[in-house]
Coordinates of C-alpha atoms in Angstrom, one line a residue:
M1360 CA 14.3 37.2 -13.2
K1361 CA 14.8 36.2 -9.5
P1362 CA 15.0 32.5 -9.2
K1363 CA 12.0 30.6 -8.0
K1364 CA 12.3 29.9 -4.2
K1365 CA 12.3 26.3 -2.9
L1366 CA 11.3 25.7 0.6
L1367 CA 12.8 23.4 2.9
F1368 CA 11.1 21.2 5.5
L1369 CA 12.6 18.9 8.0
T1370 CA 11.0 15.8 9.6
T1371 CA 12.7 13.3 11.9
L1372 CA 12.4 10.6 14.1
I1373 CA 14.1 12.4 16.7
L1374 CA 15.4 16.3 17.4
I1375 CA 16.3 17.3 20.4
A1376 CA 14.4 14.8 22.2
A1377 CA 15.0 11.8 24.4
M1378 CA 14.2 8.4 22.8
S1379 CA 13.1 5.3 25.0
I1380 CA 12.2 2.4 22.9
G1381 CA 13.9 0.0 24.5
W1382 CA 11.7 -3.1 24.8
V1383 CA 11.7 -6.9 24.5
H1384 CA 9.1 -7.9 21.6
N1385 CA 7.7 -11.4 20.8
E1386 CA 7.2 -11.5 17.1
P1387 CA 3.4 -13.0 16.5
F1388 CA 3.6 -16.6 14.6
K1389 CA 0.9 -18.8 13.2
V1390 CA 1.1 -22.3 12.7
E1391 CA -1.1 -23.7 10.2
P1392 CA -2.4 -27.5 9.0
P1393 CA -2.1 -29.2 5.8
E1394 CA -4.2 -28.6 2.9
K1395 CA -6.9 -31.5 1.7
N1396 CA -8.4 -32.1 -1.3
G1397 CA -10.9 -35.1 -2.3
K1398 CA -13.0 -36.7 -4.9
F1399 CA -16.3 -38.8 -4.9
V1400 CA -17.8 -41.8 -6.4
L1401 CA -20.5 -41.4 -9.2
H1402 CA -22.4 -44.2 -10.2
K1403 CA -24.3 -43.9 -13.6
I1404 CA -26.6 -46.6 -15.4
K1405 CA -25.2 -48.1 -18.7
S1406 CA -28.4 -50.0 -19.2
I1407 CA -31.6 -51.2 -17.4
E1408 CA -29.3 -54.3 -16.2
T1409 CA -25.8 -52.9 -15.8
L1410 CA -24.5 -50.4 -13.1
E1411 CA -21.0 -49.1 -14.0
E1412 CA -19.0 -47.5 -11.2
I1413 CA -16.7 -44.6 -12.1
T1414 CA -14.4 -42.4 -10.4
A1415 CA -14.6 -38.3 -11.2
T1416 CA -13.7 -35.2 -10.0
S1417 CA -16.8 -33.7 -8.1
F1418 CA -19.0 -31.7 -10.1
A1419 CA -19.2 -28.8 -7.5
Y1420 CA -15.8 -26.9 -6.8
C1421 CA -14.1 -27.8 -4.0
T1422 CA -14.4 -25.9 -0.6
A1423 CA -11.6 -23.7 0.5
N1424 CA -11.8 -21.0 3.5
G1425 CA -9.4 -19.3 5.9
N1426 CA -10.5 -20.3 9.4
D1427 CA -9.5 -16.8 11.1
I1428 CA -9.9 -13.4 9.2
S1429 CA -9.6 -11.3 12.5
D1430 CA -6.0 -10.0 11.5
E1431 CA -6.1 -10.3 7.6
F1432 CA -8.7 -10.6 4.7
I1433 CA -9.2 -9.5 1.3
S1434 CA -10.7 -6.3 1.1
R1435 CA -10.9 -5.0 -2.8
V1436 CA -10.4 -7.2 -5.9
Q1437 CA -10.1 -5.4 -9.3
L1438 CA -10.5 -7.4 -12.7
G1439 CA -11.9 -5.9 -16.0
S1440 CA -15.3 -4.4 -14.7
I1441 CA -15.2 -6.4 -11.4
D1442 CA -14.0 -3.7 -8.6
N1443 CA -15.3 -5.3 -5.4
A1444 CA -14.7 -3.9 -1.9
S1445 CA -15.4 -6.3 0.9
Q1446 CA -15.0 -6.5 4.3
G1447 CA -14.1 -10.4 5.1
G1448 CA -16.2 -13.3 4.6
T1449 CA -18.1 -15.1 7.2
G1450 CA -16.0 -18.3 8.0
G1451 CA -13.2 -17.1 5.8
Y1452 CA -14.9 -17.4 2.4
S1453 CA -17.2 -14.9 0.4
D1454 CA -19.2 -16.4 -2.4
F1455 CA -19.2 -13.4 -5.2
T1456 CA -20.1 -15.6 -8.0
S1457 CA -22.7 -12.9 -8.8
I1458 CA -20.2 -10.6 -9.8
S1459 CA -18.6 -11.1 -13.3
T1460 CA -16.2 -9.6 -15.9
N1461 CA -15.7 -10.7 -19.6
L1462 CA -12.0 -11.8 -20.6
T1463 CA -11.1 -12.0 -23.8
K1464 CA -8.3 -14.6 -25.2
G1465 CA -5.3 -13.5 -26.0
A1466 CA -5.6 -10.1 -24.4
T1467 CA -3.2 -8.8 -21.6
T1468 CA -5.1 -8.7 -18.2
T1469 CA -4.5 -7.1 -14.9
I1470 CA -5.7 -8.1 -11.7
T1471 CA -5.1 -6.2 -8.0
I1472 CA -5.7 -7.4 -4.9
T1473 CA -5.7 -5.2 -2.0
P1474 CA -5.6 -6.6 1.4
T1475 CA -6.5 -5.1 4.9
W1476 CA -4.9 -5.7 8.2
T1477 CA -6.9 -5.2 11.3
G1478 CA -3.9 -4.2 13.2
Q1479 CA -0.1 -5.4 13.0
L1480 CA 1.3 -6.1 9.4
Y1481 CA 1.6 -9.4 8.2
S1482 CA 3.4 -11.2 5.2
E1483 CA 0.6 -12.5 3.2
A1484 CA 0.7 -14.8 0.0
Y1485 CA -1.6 -15.0 -2.9
R1486 CA -2.9 -17.1 -5.6
V1487 CA -5.7 -17.0 -8.3
W1488 CA -6.8 -19.5 -10.3
I1489 CA -9.4 -19.5 -13.1
D1490 CA -11.1 -23.1 -14.3
Y1491 CA -10.5 -22.5 -18.2
N1492 CA -12.0 -26.0 -19.3
Q1493 CA -14.8 -25.7 -17.1
N1494 CA -14.3 -28.9 -15.4
D1495 CA -14.9 -27.6 -11.9
V1496 CA -11.3 -27.8 -10.6
F1497 CA -8.5 -25.5 -10.7
D1498 CA -5.8 -27.9 -10.7
D1499 CA -5.2 -28.4 -14.3
A1500 CA -2.2 -26.9 -16.4
G1501 CA -2.3 -23.5 -16.7
E1502 CA -5.0 -22.7 -14.7
E1503 CA -3.1 -20.8 -12.1
I1504 CA -3.0 -17.6 -13.4
F1505 CA -1.3 -15.6 -10.5
S1506 CA 0.8 -16.2 -7.6
Q1507 CA 2.5 -14.2 -5.3
T1508 CA 4.9 -15.2 -2.0
P1509 CA 4.7 -13.5 1.4
T1510 CA 4.8 -10.0 1.4
Q1511 CA 3.6 -6.9 3.1
T1512 CA 3.3 -4.9 -0.3
T1513 CA -0.3 -3.3 -0.9
P1514 CA -2.1 -3.7 -3.5
I1515 CA -0.4 -6.6 -5.2
T1516 CA -1.0 -6.9 -8.9
G1517 CA -0.4 -9.2 -11.5
T1518 CA -1.0 -9.9 -15.1
F1519 CA -1.9 -12.9 -17.1
I1520 CA -3.3 -14.0 -20.8
V1521 CA -6.3 -16.1 -21.2
P1522 CA -5.1 -19.0 -23.3
D1523 CA -6.8 -19.8 -27.1
S1524 CA -7.6 -23.3 -25.4
A1525 CA -9.7 -22.0 -22.6
L1526 CA -13.8 -22.6 -23.5
N1527 CA -15.9 -19.7 -24.1
G1528 CA -18.3 -19.0 -21.6
A1529 CA -19.0 -18.4 -18.0
T1530 CA -16.4 -19.9 -15.7
R1531 CA -15.2 -19.5 -11.9
M1532 CA -12.4 -17.7 -10.7
R1533 CA -10.7 -18.2 -7.2
V1534 CA -8.7 -15.8 -5.3
I1535 CA -6.7 -16.6 -2.0
L1536 CA -5.0 -14.5 0.3
R1537 CA -3.1 -16.7 2.9
Y1538 CA -0.6 -15.8 6.1
N1539 CA 2.9 -16.5 5.1
A1540 CA 2.6 -19.5 2.8
L1541 CA 1.2 -20.2 -0.7
P1542 CA -2.4 -21.6 -0.5
S1543 CA -3.6 -24.6 -2.2
S1544 CA -7.1 -24.1 -4.3
C1545 CA -8.8 -26.4 -1.8
G1546 CA -9.0 -27.0 2.0
S1547 CA -9.0 -24.9 4.9
F1548 CA -6.0 -23.0 6.4
N1549 CA -5.5 -20.8 9.7
Y1550 CA -5.4 -17.3 8.6
G1551 CA -7.0 -15.3 5.6
E1552 CA -9.5 -15.6 3.0
V1553 CA -11.0 -17.0 0.0
E1554 CA -13.2 -15.2 -2.6
D1555 CA -14.9 -16.9 -5.8
Y1556 CA -16.2 -14.5 -8.6
T1557 CA -17.3 -15.4 -12.6
V1558 CA -15.6 -14.6 -15.4
V1559 CA -16.9 -14.7 -19.0
I1560 CA -14.3 -16.0 -21.6
G1561 CA -14.9 -14.8 -25.2
S1562 CA -13.3 -15.5 -28.3
N1563 CA -10.5 -13.3 -29.6
G1564 CA -11.2 -14.0 -33.6
G1565 CA -10.9 -10.4 -34.2
S1566 CA -14.4 -10.1 -32.7
D1567 CA -13.9 -7.6 -30.4
T1568 CA -13.0 -4.5 -32.3
Q1569 CA -15.2 -1.8 -30.8
A1570 CA -13.1 0.8 -28.9
P1571 CA -14.8 2.4 -25.5
S1572 CA -16.4 5.6 -25.5
A1573 CA -13.9 8.7 -24.8
P1574 CA -13.6 9.6 -20.9
G1575 CA -16.1 12.6 -19.9
S1576 CA -15.7 15.6 -17.8
L1577 CA -12.1 15.6 -17.0
A1578 CA -11.4 18.2 -14.4
A1579 CA -8.5 19.2 -12.3
S1580 CA -8.5 19.8 -8.3
N1581 CA -6.7 20.5 -5.7
I1582 CA -4.1 22.2 -7.7
G1583 CA -0.6 23.0 -6.0
A1584 CA 2.4 24.2 -6.8
T1585 CA 3.8 20.5 -7.7
T1586 CA 0.7 18.5 -7.8
V1587 CA -2.9 18.3 -9.2
D1588 CA -5.7 15.9 -8.8
L1589 CA -7.5 14.6 -11.9
S1590 CA -10.9 13.0 -12.3
W1591 CA -13.5 12.0 -15.2
T1592 CA -16.7 10.1 -15.6
A1593 CA -16.2 6.3 -16.7
S1594 CA -16.1 5.1 -20.3
T1595 CA -18.4 2.7 -21.4
D1596 CA -17.2 -0.6 -23.5
N1597 CA -19.1 -3.6 -25.4
V1598 CA -16.8 -5.8 -23.0
G1599 CA -15.6 -3.7 -20.3
V1600 CA -12.8 -1.1 -19.9
T1601 CA -9.6 -2.8 -17.8
E1602 CA -7.7 1.0 -17.7
Y1603 CA -7.4 4.6 -18.5
E1604 CA -4.2 5.8 -19.7
I1605 CA -3.3 9.4 -18.6
F1606 CA -1.3 11.8 -21.0
Q1607 CA 0.5 15.4 -20.2
G1608 CA 0.7 17.1 -23.2
G1609 CA 1.2 14.3 -25.7
S1610 CA 3.2 12.0 -23.1
S1611 CA 1.5 9.3 -21.2
I1612 CA 2.7 9.6 -17.6
G1613 CA 0.5 6.8 -16.0
T1614 CA -2.5 4.6 -16.2
S1615 CA -5.3 4.0 -13.4
T1616 CA -8.1 1.5 -13.0
T1617 CA -10.3 4.2 -11.4
T1618 CA -11.6 7.3 -12.7
S1619 CA -9.1 9.6 -11.0
F1620 CA -5.4 9.8 -10.9
S1621 CA -2.8 12.3 -9.0
V1622 CA -0.1 13.9 -11.0
T1623 CA 2.9 15.0 -9.0
G1624 CA 6.4 16.3 -9.9
L1625 CA 5.0 19.5 -11.5
T1626 CA 6.9 22.7 -11.7
A1627 CA 5.2 25.9 -9.7
S1628 CA 3.7 28.6 -11.8
T1629 CA 3.5 26.4 -15.2
A1630 CA 0.9 25.5 -17.3
Y1631 CA 0.1 22.1 -18.5
S1632 CA -2.9 20.3 -20.2
F1633 CA -4.1 16.7 -19.8
T1634 CA -6.2 14.3 -21.2
V1635 CA -7.2 10.9 -20.6
K1636 CA -7.9 7.4 -23.0
A1637 CA -9.7 4.3 -22.1
K1638 CA -8.7 0.8 -22.9
D1639 CA -10.3 -2.4 -23.0
A1640 CA -9.1 -6.0 -22.7
A1641 CA -8.9 -6.5 -26.5
G1642 CA -6.6 -3.4 -26.7
N1643 CA -8.8 -0.7 -28.5
V1644 CA -8.4 2.7 -27.3
S1645 CA -10.8 5.1 -27.0
A1646 CA -10.6 8.8 -28.3
N1647 CA -9.3 11.3 -26.2
S1648 CA -11.3 13.1 -23.5
N1649 CA -11.6 16.7 -23.1
V1650 CA -8.7 18.8 -22.4
A1651 CA -7.8 19.7 -18.7
N1652 CA -5.8 23.2 -18.9
V1653 CA -4.0 23.6 -15.4
T1654 CA -1.5 26.4 -14.1
T1655 CA 0.0 25.4 -10.9
T1656 CA 0.3 27.9 -8.2
A1657 CA 3.3 29.8 -7.1
T1658 CA 5.6 28.0 -4.4
P1659 CA 4.1 29.9 -1.2
G1660 CA 6.4 32.2 0.7
C1661 CA 8.2 31.1 3.7
A1662 CA 6.6 32.3 7.1
G1663 CA 8.4 29.5 9.3
I1664 CA 12.0 29.8 10.1
N1665 CA 13.6 32.6 8.2
S1666 CA 15.9 34.5 11.2
F1667 CA 19.3 32.9 12.3
P1668 CA 20.7 31.8 14.3
Y1669 CA 17.5 29.9 15.1
S1670 CA 17.1 27.6 18.4
E1671 CA 14.5 25.7 20.3
S1672 CA 15.1 24.0 23.6
F1673 CA 11.3 23.4 24.3
E1674 CA 11.2 24.7 27.5
S1675 CA 7.9 26.4 27.1
D1676 CA 6.1 24.5 24.4
F1677 CA 6.9 22.8 20.9
G1678 CA 7.8 26.1 19.4
V1679 CA 7.0 26.2 15.9
W1680 CA 7.6 22.2 15.8
T1681 CA 4.7 19.9 15.4
N1682 CA 3.8 16.2 15.4
A1683 CA 2.7 14.9 12.5
T1684 CA -0.3 13.4 11.3
G1685 CA -0.7 9.9 9.7
D1686 CA 2.1 8.1 11.7
D1687 CA 1.9 5.6 14.8
I1688 CA 2.3 8.0 17.6
D1689 CA 3.2 11.5 19.3
W1690 CA 5.9 13.1 20.6
T1691 CA 5.3 14.4 24.4
R1692 CA 7.3 17.1 26.2
D1693 CA 8.7 16.5 29.6
S1694 CA 11.4 16.7 32.3
G1695 CA 12.7 14.9 35.0
G1696 CA 12.9 11.4 33.6
T1697 CA 10.6 9.1 31.1
P1698 CA 7.9 6.6 32.6
S1699 CA 10.5 3.6 32.1
S1700 CA 13.7 3.3 33.9
G1701 CA 17.0 2.5 31.9
T1702 CA 15.5 4.7 29.1
G1703 CA 15.3 8.5 28.9
P1704 CA 17.5 11.1 30.3
A1705 CA 17.0 12.7 33.8
S1706 CA 16.8 16.4 32.4
G1707 CA 17.3 18.2 29.2
Q1708 CA 20.4 19.0 27.6
D1709 CA 19.7 23.0 27.4
G1710 CA 17.4 23.4 30.5
S1711 CA 15.1 21.2 32.1
F1712 CA 12.4 19.8 28.9
Y1713 CA 13.1 17.7 25.8
L1714 CA 10.5 15.5 23.5
Y1715 CA 10.5 12.0 24.0
T1716 CA 8.6 8.9 22.9
E1717 CA 7.7 5.9 24.9
A1718 CA 8.1 2.5 23.3
S1719 CA 8.4 0.3 26.8
T1720 CA 5.3 -1.7 27.3
N1721 CA 5.6 -2.2 31.3
V1722 CA 5.0 1.3 32.1
T1723 CA 1.6 3.0 32.5
P1724 CA 0.5 4.1 30.2
A1725 CA 1.8 1.3 28.2
G1726 CA 4.1 2.5 25.2
S1727 CA 4.2 1.6 21.5
P1728 CA 7.0 -0.8 20.3
N1729 CA 7.6 -0.7 16.4
K1730 CA 5.8 2.3 15.7
V1731 CA 7.1 5.7 13.8
A1732 CA 6.9 9.2 15.5
L1733 CA 7.4 12.3 13.2
L1734 CA 8.4 15.5 14.3
N1735 CA 7.9 18.0 11.6
S1736 CA 9.2 21.5 11.2
P1737 CA 7.7 24.6 9.4
C1738 CA 9.7 25.8 6.3
I1739 CA 13.3 26.9 6.6
D1740 CA 14.1 29.7 4.5
L1741 CA 18.1 29.2 3.5
T1742 CA 17.8 31.9 0.7
G1743 CA 20.3 33.7 2.2
V1744 CA 22.4 31.4 4.2
P1745 CA 25.3 30.0 2.4
N1746 CA 26.7 27.4 4.6
G1747 CA 23.9 26.3 7.0
S1748 CA 23.6 23.5 9.5
L1749 CA 21.4 21.8 11.6
E1750 CA 22.8 20.9 15.2
F1751 CA 20.4 19.2 17.7
G1752 CA 21.1 16.9 21.1
Y1753 CA 19.8 13.2 20.9
H1754 CA 19.5 11.0 23.9
M1755 CA 19.6 7.0 22.9
Q1756 CA 19.2 4.4 25.5
G1757 CA 17.5 1.0 25.7
T1758 CA 17.6 -2.5 25.0
A1759 CA 16.5 -3.2 21.3
M1760 CA 16.8 0.8 20.6
G1761 CA 15.5 1.5 16.9
N1762 CA 16.5 4.1 14.6
M1763 CA 16.5 7.8 14.7
E1764 CA 16.6 9.8 11.4
V1765 CA 16.4 13.4 9.8
L1766 CA 15.0 13.7 6.5
A1767 CA 14.8 16.9 4.1
S1768 CA 12.0 18.2 1.5
T1769 CA 12.2 21.0 -0.9
D1770 CA 8.5 20.2 -2.5
D1771 CA 6.7 21.2 0.6
G1772 CA 6.7 17.7 2.5
I1773 CA 5.5 15.5 -0.9
T1774 CA 9.0 13.7 -1.0
Y1775 CA 11.7 13.4 1.7
T1776 CA 15.6 12.6 1.4
S1777 CA 17.4 11.0 4.5
I1778 CA 20.3 13.6 5.7
W1779 CA 20.9 11.9 8.8
S1780 CA 20.4 8.3 10.8
K1781 CA 21.7 6.4 13.9
N1782 CA 20.6 3.3 15.0
G1783 CA 20.9 1.1 18.4
S1784 CA 21.2 2.4 21.8
Q1785 CA 24.3 5.4 22.3
G1786 CA 24.2 5.3 26.1
D1787 CA 23.0 7.0 28.7
V1788 CA 24.2 10.5 27.8
W1789 CA 23.4 13.5 25.5
N1790 CA 25.2 13.5 22.1
Q1791 CA 25.5 16.1 19.4
A1792 CA 24.9 15.9 15.8
T1793 CA 25.8 18.3 13.3
V1794 CA 24.1 18.1 9.8
A1795 CA 25.4 20.0 6.8
L1796 CA 22.7 22.1 4.6
T1797 CA 25.2 23.2 2.1
S1798 CA 23.3 21.0 -0.5
Y1799 CA 20.4 23.4 0.2
A1800 CA 21.8 26.6 0.5
G1801 CA 19.5 29.3 -1.7
S1802 CA 16.5 27.0 -1.0

């Protein structure tokens, strides 16, 4: 039997291309005011004759807000049955206390927060509080349930356990995203957003022993050689479903808080079976869903580069190479110098033309610093090439020059491995690189 054929795809941040990414970049910065909190004075009548003055924390929750959500805001909060997508509250605050979920004492619970950046990515910090003792403040011990120092990771996820000392009933949860610094539960800050929700706390006491219903109508779609998408109808529960666990055969392969899951890393032309179970906050587990049987497709034949030696100098067009989708900017074919001075070459290495990216901002049209440009090859069939290599010319000149990288994939572009890279200005000269492909021989 013939061995299964694997296909090789290459993507690179530059191949036989001029790269002018010299620029002077001023990193945006933000300055924020200190937090503020306060109390007020209550008066109560002890008797007809006496007025006693006492100092107490406000019986209305303190206010908190971000002054500016134009750069970043909270776009989704997931906790139990809460799955709330939003577009940033007016004045940096959103009152979602009409949205609630049940929480069980002693159960491990997961909260997921998704930010949205309207342009540049910034580092965001997060904190979440629950008013466990229902005294209208978030500063009591143990009421901060999640904290994340500034990060650009998205989404961010944390777990917590509701303590047995928490009072039963409805109370408030506060979620805050703040630019570059951990927020306090009260007060205003320059950049970010605050959202309030309601959680209903119940006793663990063995009271919730009811398992969710089994997920229904499990189905497979977008079946490929190594991947498949699964979807199902939601389970129901007396308290609330917290997550679904996905099984391949009898082995768990992951969890999802939604009713879909993407499976990767499969083998072409192979039969698989999948099932899903639902879980609630008390740890009750449903019965299996129906079984979804799947057979992955065969690895497609390579209709790309399969005749060697192969060469391309972009004299007529892009040839079989293409600009990737989903990156930041595209490669441009040109000759005779790039728009910005002191960066690109005067002519191609082999002929007149080359591909380049423009990053300088002082040209017309302005370039795109701090961006990624991907140039993709089609599949490359190396089944009969025992000692193959990739050779290309590159030109890297400019101030604050970025990084150039060659990546290879054997699973149709799902995952990539870096096989060559270069960083920084390499002078006003065409350089030559040779990358061995012996590890991909026979692919």
